[in-house]
Backbone as numpy.savetxt, mean C-alpha at the origin, in Angstrom:
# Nx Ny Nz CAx CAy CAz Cx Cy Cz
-5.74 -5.30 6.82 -5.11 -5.89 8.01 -3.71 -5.31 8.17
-3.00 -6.10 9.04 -2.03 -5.03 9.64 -0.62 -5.03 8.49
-0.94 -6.53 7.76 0.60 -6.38 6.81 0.04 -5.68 5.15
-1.14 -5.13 5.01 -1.68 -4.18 3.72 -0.65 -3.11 3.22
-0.37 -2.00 4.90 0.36 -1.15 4.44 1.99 -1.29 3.70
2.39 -2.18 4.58 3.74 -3.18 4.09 3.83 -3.59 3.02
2.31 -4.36 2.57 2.56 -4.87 0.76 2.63 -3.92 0.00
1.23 -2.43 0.74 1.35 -1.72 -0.49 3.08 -0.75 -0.56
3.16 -0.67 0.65 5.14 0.38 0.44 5.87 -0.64 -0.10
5.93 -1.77 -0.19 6.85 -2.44 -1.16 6.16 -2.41 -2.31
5.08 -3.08 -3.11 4.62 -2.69 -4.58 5.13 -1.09 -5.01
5.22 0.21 -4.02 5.09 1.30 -4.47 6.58 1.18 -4.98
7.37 0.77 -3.62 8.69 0.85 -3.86 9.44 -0.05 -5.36
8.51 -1.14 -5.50 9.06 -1.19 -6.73 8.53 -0.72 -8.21
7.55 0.29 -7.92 6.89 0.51 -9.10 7.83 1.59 -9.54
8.69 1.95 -10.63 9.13 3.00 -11.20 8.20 3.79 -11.58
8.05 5.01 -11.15 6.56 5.81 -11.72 7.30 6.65 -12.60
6.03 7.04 -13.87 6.31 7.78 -15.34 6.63 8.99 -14.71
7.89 9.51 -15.10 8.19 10.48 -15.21 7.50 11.80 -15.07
7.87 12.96 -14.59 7.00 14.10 -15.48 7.47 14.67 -16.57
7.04 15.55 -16.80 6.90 16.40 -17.54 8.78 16.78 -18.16
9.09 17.41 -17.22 10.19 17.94 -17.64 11.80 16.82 -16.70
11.16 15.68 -16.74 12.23 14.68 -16.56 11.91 14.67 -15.33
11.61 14.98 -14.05 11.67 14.39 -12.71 10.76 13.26 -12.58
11.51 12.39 -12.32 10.87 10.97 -11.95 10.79 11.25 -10.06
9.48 11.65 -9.63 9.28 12.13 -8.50 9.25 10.77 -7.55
8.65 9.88 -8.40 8.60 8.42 -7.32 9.72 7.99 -7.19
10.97 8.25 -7.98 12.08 7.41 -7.72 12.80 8.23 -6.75
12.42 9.14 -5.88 13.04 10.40 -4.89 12.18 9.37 -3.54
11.70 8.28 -3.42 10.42 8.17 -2.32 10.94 6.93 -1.68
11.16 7.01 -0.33 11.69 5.87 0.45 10.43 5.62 1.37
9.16 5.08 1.01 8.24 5.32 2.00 8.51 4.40 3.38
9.12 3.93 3.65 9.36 3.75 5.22 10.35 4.96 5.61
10.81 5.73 5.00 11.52 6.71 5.36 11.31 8.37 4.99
9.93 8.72 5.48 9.50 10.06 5.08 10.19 10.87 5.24
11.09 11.39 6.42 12.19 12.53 6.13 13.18 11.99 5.27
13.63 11.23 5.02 14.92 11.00 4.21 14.48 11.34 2.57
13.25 11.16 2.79 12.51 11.23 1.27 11.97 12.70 1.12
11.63 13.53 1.87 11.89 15.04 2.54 13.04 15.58 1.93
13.93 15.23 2.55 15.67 16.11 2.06 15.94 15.57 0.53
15.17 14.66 -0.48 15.14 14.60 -1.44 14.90 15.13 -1.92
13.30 15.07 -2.32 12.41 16.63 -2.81 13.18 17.67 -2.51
13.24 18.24 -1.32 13.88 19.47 -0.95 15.05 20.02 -2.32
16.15 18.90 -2.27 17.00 18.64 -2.95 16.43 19.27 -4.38
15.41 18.47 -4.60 15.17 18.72 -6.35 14.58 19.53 -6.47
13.61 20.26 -5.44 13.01 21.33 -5.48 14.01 22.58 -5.90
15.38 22.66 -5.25 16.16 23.77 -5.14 16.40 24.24 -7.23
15.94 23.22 -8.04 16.15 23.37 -9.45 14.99 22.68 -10.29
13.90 22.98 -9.81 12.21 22.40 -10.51 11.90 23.94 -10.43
11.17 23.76 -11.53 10.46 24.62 -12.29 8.78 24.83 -12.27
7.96 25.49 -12.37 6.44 24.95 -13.09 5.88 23.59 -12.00
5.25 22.80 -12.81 4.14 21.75 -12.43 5.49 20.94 -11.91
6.67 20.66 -12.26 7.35 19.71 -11.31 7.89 20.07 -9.70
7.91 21.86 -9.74 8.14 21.97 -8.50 6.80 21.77 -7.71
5.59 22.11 -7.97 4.30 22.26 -7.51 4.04 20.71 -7.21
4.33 19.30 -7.82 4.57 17.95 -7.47 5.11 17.91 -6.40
6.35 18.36 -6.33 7.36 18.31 -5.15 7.12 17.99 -3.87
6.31 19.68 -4.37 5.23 20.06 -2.89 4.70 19.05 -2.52
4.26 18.82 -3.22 2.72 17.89 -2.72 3.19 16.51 -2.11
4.54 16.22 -2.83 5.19 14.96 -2.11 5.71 15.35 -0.77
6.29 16.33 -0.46 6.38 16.73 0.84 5.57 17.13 1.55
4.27 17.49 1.16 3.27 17.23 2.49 3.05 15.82 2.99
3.06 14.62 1.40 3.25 13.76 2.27 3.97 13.07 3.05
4.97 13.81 2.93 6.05 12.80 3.85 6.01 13.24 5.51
4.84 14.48 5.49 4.48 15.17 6.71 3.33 14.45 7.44
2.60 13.89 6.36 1.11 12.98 6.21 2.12 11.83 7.09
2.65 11.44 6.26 2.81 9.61 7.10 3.92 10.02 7.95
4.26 10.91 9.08 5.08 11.00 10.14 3.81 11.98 10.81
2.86 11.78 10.51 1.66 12.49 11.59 1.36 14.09 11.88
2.23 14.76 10.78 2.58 15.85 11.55 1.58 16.72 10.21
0.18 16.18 10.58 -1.10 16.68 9.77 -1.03 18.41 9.31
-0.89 19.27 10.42 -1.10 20.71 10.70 0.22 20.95 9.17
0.82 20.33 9.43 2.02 21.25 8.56 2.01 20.13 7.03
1.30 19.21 6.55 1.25 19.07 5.05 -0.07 19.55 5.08
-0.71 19.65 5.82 -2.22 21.12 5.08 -1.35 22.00 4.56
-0.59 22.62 5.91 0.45 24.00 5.27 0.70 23.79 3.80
1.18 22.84 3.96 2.27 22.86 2.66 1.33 22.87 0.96
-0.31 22.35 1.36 -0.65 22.06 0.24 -1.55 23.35 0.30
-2.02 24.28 1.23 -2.39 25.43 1.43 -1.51 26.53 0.65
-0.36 26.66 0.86 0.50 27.33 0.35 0.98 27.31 -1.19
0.56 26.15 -2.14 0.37 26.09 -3.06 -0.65 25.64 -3.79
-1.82 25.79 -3.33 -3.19 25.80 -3.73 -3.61 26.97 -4.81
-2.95 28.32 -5.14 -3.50 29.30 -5.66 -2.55 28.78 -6.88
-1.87 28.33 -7.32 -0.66 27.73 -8.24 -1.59 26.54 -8.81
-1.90 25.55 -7.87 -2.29 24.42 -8.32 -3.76 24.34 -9.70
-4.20 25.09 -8.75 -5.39 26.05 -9.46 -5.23 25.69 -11.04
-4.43 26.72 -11.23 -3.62 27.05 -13.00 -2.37 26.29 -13.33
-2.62 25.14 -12.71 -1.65 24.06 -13.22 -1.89 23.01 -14.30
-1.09 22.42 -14.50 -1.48 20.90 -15.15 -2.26 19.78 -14.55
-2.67 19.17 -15.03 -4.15 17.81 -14.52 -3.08 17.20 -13.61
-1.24 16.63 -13.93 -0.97 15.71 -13.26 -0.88 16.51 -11.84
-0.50 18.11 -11.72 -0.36 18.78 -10.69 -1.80 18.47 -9.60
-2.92 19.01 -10.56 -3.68 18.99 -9.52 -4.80 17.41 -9.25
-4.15 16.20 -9.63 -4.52 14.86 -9.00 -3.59 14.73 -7.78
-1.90 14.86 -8.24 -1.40 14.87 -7.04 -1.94 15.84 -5.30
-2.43 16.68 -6.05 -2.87 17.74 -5.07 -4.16 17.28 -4.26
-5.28 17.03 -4.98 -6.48 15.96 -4.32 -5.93 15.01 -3.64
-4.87 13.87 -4.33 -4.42 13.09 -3.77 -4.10 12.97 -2.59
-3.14 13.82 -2.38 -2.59 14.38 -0.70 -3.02 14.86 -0.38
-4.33 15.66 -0.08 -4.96 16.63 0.59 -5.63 15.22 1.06
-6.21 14.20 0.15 -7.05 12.83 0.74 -6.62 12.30 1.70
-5.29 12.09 1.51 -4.50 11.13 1.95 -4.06 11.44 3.41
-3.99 13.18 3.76 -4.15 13.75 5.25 -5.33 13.92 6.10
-6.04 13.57 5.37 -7.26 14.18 5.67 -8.05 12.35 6.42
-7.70 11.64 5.55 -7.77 9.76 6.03 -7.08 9.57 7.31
-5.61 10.31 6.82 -4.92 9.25 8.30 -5.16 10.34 9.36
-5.12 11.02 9.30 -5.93 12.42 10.27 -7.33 12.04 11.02
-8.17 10.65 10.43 -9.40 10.58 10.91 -10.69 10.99 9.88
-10.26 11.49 9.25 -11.34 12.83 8.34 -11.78 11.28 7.14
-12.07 10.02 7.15 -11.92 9.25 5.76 -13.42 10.14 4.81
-14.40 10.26 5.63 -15.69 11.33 4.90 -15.29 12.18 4.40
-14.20 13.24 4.56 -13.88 14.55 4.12 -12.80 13.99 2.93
-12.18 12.57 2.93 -11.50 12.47 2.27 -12.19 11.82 0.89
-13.28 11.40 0.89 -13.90 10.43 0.13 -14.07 11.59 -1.25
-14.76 12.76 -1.20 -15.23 13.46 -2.57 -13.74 13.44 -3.11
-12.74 13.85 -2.37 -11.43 14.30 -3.14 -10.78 13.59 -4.07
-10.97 12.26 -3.45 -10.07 10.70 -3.81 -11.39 10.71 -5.18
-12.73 10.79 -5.57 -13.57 10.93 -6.27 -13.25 11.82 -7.45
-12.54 13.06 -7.14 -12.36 13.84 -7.77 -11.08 13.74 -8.33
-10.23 12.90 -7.78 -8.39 12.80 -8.50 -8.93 11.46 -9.33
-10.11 10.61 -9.43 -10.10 9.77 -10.28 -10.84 10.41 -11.41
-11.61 11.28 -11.50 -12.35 11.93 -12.76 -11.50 12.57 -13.40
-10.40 13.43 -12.76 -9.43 14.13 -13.42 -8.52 13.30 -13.93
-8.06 12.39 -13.43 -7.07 11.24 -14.00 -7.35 10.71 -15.15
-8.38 10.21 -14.69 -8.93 9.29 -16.14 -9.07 10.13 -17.40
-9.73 11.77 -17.23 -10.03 12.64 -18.36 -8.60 12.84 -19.08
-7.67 13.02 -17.72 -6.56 13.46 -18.48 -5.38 11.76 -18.96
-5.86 10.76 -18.95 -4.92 9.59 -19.57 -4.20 9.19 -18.59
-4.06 10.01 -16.76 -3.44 9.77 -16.22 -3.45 8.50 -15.64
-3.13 6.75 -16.38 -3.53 5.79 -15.77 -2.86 5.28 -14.37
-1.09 5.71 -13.84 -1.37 5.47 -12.80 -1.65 6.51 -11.31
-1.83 7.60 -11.52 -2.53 8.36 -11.07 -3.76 7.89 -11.08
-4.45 7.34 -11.69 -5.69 7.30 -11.90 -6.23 5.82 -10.89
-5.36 4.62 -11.08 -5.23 3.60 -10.56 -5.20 3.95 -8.55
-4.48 4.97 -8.58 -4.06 5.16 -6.74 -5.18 5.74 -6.81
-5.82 6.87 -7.16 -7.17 7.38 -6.69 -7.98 6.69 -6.41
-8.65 5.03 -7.38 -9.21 4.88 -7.28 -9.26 3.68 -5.65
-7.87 3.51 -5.95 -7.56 2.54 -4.87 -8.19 3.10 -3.35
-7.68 4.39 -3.34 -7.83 5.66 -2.04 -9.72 5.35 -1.91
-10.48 5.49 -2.65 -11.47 5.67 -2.69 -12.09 4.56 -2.48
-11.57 2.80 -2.47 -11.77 1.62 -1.51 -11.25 1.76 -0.49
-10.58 2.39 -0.17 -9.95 2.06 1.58 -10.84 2.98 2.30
-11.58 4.40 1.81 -12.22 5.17 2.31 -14.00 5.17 2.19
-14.53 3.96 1.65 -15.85 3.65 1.48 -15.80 2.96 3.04
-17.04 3.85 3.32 -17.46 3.23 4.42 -18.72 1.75 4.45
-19.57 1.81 3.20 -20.33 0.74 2.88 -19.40 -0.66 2.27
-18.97 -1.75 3.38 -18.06 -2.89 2.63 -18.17 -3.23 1.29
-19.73 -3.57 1.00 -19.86 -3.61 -0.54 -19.81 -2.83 -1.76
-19.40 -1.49 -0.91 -19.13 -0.50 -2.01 -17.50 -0.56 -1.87
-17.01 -1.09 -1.16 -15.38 -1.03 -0.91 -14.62 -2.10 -1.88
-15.66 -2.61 -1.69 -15.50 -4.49 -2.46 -15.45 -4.40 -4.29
-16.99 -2.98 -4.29 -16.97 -3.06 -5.87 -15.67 -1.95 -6.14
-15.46 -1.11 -5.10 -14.31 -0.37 -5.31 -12.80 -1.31 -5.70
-12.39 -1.74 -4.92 -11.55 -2.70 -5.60 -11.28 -3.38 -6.60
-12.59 -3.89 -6.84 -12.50 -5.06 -8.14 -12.23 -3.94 -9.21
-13.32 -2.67 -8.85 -12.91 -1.63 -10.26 -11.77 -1.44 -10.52
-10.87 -1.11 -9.66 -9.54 -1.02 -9.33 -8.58 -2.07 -9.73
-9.01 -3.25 -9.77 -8.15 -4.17 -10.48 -8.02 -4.17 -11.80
-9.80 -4.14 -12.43 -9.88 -4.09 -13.54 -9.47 -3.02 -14.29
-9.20 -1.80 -13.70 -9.03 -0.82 -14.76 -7.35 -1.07 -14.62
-6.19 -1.40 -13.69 -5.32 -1.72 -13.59 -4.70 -2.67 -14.37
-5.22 -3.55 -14.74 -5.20 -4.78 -15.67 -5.22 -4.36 -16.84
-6.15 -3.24 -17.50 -6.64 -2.85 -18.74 -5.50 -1.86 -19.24
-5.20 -1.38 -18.35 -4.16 0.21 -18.57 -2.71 -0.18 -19.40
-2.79 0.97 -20.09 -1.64 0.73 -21.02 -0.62 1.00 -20.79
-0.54 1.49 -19.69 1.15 2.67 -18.73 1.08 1.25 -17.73
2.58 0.65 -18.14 2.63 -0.91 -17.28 2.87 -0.42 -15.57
2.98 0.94 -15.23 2.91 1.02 -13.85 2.12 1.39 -13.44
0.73 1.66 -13.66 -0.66 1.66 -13.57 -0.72 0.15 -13.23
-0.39 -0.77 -14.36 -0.19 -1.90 -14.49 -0.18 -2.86 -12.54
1.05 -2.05 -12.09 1.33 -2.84 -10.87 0.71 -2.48 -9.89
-0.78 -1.74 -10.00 -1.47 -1.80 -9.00 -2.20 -2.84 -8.75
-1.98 -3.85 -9.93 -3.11 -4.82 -9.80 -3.08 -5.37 -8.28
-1.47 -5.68 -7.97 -1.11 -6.77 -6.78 -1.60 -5.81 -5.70
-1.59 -4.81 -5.48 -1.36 -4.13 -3.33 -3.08 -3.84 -3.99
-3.83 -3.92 -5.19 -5.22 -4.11 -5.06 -5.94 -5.57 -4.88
-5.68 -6.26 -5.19 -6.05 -7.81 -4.81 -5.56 -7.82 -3.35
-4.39 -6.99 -2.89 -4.14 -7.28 -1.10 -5.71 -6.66 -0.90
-5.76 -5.40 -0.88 -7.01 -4.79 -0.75 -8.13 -5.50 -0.55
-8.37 -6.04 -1.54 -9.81 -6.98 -1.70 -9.67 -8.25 -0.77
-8.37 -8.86 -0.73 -8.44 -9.63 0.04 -8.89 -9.54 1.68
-7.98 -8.61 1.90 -8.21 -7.53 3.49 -9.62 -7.30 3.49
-10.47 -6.63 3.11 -11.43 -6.42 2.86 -12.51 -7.61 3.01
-12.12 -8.45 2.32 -13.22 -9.99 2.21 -12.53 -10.72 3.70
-11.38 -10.61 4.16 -11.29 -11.24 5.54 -12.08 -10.37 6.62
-12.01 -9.34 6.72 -12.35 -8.62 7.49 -14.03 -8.55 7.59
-14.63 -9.23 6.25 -15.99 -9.34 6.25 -16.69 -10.98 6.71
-15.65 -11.36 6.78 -15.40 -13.13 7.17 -16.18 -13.91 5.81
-15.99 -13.37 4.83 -15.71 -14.26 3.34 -14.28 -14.51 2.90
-14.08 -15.74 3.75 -12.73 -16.16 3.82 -12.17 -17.08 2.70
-13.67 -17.37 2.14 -13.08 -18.37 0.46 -12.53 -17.49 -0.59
-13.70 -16.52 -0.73 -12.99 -15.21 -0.95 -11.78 -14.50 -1.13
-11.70 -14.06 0.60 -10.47 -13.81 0.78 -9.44 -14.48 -0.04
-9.40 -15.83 0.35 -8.27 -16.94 -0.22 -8.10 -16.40 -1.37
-9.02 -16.68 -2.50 -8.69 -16.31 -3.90 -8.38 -15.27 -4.55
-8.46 -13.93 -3.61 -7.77 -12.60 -3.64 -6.67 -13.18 -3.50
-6.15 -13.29 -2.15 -5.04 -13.59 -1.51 -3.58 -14.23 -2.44
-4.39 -15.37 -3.17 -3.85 -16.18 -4.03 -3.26 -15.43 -5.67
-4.37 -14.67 -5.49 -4.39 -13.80 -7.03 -3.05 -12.55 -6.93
-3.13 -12.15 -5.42 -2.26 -10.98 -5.49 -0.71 -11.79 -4.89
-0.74 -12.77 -4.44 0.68 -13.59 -4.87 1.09 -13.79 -6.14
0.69 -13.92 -7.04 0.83 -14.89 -7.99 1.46 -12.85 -9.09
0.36 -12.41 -8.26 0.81 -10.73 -9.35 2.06 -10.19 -8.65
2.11 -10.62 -7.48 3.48 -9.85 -7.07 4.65 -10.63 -7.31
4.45 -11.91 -7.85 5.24 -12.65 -7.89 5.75 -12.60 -9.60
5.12 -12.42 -10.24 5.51 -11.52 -11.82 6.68 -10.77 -11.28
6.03 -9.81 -10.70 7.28 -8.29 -10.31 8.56 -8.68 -10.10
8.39 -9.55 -8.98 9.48 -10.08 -8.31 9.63 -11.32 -7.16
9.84 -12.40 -8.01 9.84 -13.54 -7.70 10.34 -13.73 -6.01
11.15 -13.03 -6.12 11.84 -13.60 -4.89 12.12 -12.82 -4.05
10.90 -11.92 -4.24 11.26 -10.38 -3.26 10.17 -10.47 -1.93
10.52 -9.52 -0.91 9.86 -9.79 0.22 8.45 -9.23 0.48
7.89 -8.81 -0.86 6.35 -8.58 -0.95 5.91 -10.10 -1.27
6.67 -10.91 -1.83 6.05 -12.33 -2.61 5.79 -13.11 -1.02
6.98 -13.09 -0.43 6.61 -13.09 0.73 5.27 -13.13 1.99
5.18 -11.79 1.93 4.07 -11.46 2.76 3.32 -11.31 1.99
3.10 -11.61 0.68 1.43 -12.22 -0.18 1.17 -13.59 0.68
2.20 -14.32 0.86 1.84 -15.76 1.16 1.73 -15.78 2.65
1.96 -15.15 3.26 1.41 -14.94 5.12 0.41 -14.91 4.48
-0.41 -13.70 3.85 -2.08 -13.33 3.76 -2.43 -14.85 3.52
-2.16 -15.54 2.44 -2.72 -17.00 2.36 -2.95 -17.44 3.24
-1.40 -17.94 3.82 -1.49 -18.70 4.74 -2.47 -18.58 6.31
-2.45 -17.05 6.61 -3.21 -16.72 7.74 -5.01 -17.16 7.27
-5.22 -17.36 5.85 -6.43 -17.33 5.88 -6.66 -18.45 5.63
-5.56 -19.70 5.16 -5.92 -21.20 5.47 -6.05 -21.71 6.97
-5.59 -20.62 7.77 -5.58 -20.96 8.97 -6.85 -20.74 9.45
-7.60 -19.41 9.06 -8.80 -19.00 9.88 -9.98 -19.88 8.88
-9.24 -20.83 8.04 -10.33 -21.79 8.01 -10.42 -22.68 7.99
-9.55 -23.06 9.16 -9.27 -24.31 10.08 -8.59 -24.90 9.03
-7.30 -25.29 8.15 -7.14 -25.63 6.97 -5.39 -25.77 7.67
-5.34 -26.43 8.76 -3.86 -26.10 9.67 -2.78 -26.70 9.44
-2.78 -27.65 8.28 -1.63 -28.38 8.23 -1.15 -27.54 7.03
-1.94 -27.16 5.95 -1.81 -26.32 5.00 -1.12 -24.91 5.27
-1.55 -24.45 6.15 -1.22 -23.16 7.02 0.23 -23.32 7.40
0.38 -24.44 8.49 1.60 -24.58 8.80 3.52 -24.39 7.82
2.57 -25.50 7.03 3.88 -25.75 6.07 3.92 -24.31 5.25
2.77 -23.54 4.96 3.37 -22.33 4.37 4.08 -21.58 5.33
3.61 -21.67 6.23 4.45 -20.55 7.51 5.83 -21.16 7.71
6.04 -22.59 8.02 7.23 -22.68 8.05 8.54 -22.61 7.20
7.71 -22.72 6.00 8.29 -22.29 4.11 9.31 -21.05 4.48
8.14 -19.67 4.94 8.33 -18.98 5.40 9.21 -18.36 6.17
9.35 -19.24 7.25 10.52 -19.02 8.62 11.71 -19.19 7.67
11.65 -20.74 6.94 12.69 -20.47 5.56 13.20 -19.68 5.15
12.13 -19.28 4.57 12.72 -18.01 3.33 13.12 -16.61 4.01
12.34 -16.41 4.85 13.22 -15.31 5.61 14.32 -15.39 6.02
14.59 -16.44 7.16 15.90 -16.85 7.52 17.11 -16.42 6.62
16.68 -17.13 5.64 17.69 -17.22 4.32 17.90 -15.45 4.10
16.60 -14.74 3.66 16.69 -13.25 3.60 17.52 -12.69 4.64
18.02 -12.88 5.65 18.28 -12.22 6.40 17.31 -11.63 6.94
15.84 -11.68 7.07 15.07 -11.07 7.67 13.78 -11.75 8.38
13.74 -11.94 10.02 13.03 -12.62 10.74 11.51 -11.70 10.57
10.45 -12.73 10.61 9.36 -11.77 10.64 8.74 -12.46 12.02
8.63 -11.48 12.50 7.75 -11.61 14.08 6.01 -11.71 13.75
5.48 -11.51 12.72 4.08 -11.84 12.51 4.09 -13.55 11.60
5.41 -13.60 11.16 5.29 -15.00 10.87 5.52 -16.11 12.34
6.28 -16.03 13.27 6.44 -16.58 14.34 5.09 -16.43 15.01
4.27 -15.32 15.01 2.86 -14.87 15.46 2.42 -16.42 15.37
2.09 -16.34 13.64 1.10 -17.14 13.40 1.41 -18.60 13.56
2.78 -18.42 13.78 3.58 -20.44 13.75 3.11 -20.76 15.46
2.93 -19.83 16.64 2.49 -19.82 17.82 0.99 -20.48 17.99
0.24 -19.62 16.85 -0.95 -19.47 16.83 -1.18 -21.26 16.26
-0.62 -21.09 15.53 -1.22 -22.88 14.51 -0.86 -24.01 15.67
0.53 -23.85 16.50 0.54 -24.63 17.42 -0.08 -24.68 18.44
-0.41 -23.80 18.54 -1.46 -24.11 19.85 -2.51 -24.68 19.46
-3.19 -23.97 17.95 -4.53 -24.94 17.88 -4.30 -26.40 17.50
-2.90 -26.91 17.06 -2.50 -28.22 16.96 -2.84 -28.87 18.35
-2.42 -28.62 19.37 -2.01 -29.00 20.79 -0.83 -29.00 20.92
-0.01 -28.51 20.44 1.65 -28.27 20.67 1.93 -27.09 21.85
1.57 -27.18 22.82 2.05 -25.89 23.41 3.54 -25.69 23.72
3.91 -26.46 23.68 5.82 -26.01 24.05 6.24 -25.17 22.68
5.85 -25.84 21.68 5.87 -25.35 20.15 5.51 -23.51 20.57
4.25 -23.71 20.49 3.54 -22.48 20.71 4.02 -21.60 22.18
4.55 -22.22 22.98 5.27 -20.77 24.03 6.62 -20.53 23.35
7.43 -21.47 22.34 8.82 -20.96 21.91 8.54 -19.72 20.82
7.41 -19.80 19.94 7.23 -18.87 18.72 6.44 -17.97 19.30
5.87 -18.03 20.61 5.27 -16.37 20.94 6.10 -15.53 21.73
7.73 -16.50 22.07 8.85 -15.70 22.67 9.24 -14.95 21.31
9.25 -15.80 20.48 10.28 -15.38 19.44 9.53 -14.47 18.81
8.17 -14.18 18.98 7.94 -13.03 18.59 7.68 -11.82 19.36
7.42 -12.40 20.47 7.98 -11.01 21.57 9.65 -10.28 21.11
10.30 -11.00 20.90 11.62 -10.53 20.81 11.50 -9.66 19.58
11.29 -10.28 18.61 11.14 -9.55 17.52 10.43 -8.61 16.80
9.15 -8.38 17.82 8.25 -6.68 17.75 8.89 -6.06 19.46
9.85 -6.65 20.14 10.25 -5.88 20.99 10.90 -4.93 20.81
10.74 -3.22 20.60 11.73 -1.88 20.42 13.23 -2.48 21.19
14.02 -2.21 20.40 15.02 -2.50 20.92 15.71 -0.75 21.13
């Protein structure tokens, strides 16, 4: 659903990823709401990487080409070091499947992307790479087109996440329980859903108690006590919510969404025309 990508760029953002090889910690260069800024990073470290960490680099800068749409030119980029990748190291060439998947999905291509995301989890796993190994497999639920193969995709995905001995493998458990949850709403197994929902609060809430993924774990709840008619329950989390943001300094316009939405099915409509202003205002481009 629409707040997945949001949980998973905050889990990423707080996951410190293992290092490579020769000291570049490539994830801590990655602002994913901010693909060029995360661009002139790499760039940056590229100008003094060597071997398999410059050949990483790459591959992070196609994606930062991937999630600003601009498909034609991270092919380039992973085209252009494809004859390298070849005779590289395992972590070089998962990253390399990885992003070739990962353009090839938001591009439309999820079939063309499915063997690849297949193939960065066989190499991962052979080579110990657990959280490499953890995102492949994740890639490879969002890109099953059979729900119940998406469904067992996930759970695998939790479980091998859970099991892994590299604790940032570790923090895929949470933006994978979003997964499963998304997944079981979208199939309208909404008890389901719930107990994903519930499970990947409770994991993001380990990480960081009071951070704004813990947050929007508890919209997913709450939206799904709502879609099962469960409205007083719904409410008070949403208004928890309006809370805790407030306080954050940060209004969420899909929480006002849903405070619109619960009032109206209350019979509150004055309620419900003030919170579908207030969320006009607040997905309005300013």
């Amino acid at each position: 659903m629409r707040r997945g990508a949001a949980l998973l760029a905050g889990a990423l953002a707080l996951t410190a990823a293992k290092a490579l090889a020769a000291g570049i910690d490539v994830y801590a260069l990655w602002d994913y709401g901010r693909p060029a800024e995360s661009e002139a990073r790499f760039r940056e470290a590229l100008k003094t990487a060597t071997g398999d960490d410059a050949l990483v680099l790459r591959t992070q800068i196609a994606r930062t080409y991937s999630l600003r749409r601009r498909f034609d030119e991270a092919h380039a980029e992973l085209d252009a070091i494809a004859p390298q990748v070849a005779a590289a190291g395992d972590e070089v060439r998962v990253h390399a499947l990885l992003e070739r998947g990962r353009t090839l999905r938001s591009s439309g291509r999820p079939a063309d992307a499915r063997p690849l995301f297949g193939q960065a989890v066989d190499a991962a796993r052979r080579a110990g790479l657990e959280r490499l190994a953890a995102d492949a497999m994740h890639m490879v639920a969002l890109v099953e087109p059979d729900t119940d193969a998406a469904i067992d995709w996930h759970r695998r995905t939790i479980a091998y996440a859970r099991a892994a001995q590299d604790p940032k493998a570790r923090g895929w458990v949470a933006p994978a329980l979003n997964n499963l949850g998304d997944t079981l709403r979208r199939s309208r197994r909404l008890d389901e859903a719930l107990a994903a929902f519930r499970d990947a609060e409770q994991a993001y809430a380990q990480r960081d108690p009071a951070g704004e993924t813990v947050r929007m774990a508890r919209w997913q709840v709450a939206n799904v006590l709502r879609l099962l008619g469960r409205l007083d329950e719904a409410l008070a989390m949403q208004l928890d919510l309006e809370r805790r943001n407030a306080e954050a300094g940060a209004p969420d316009g899909y929480v006002f969404e849903e405070l619109a939405l619960l009032y109206e099915a209350l019979g509150d409509a004055a309620r419900a025309a003030a919170y579908r202003e207030r969320h006009r205002r607040a997905t309005t481009p300013r």
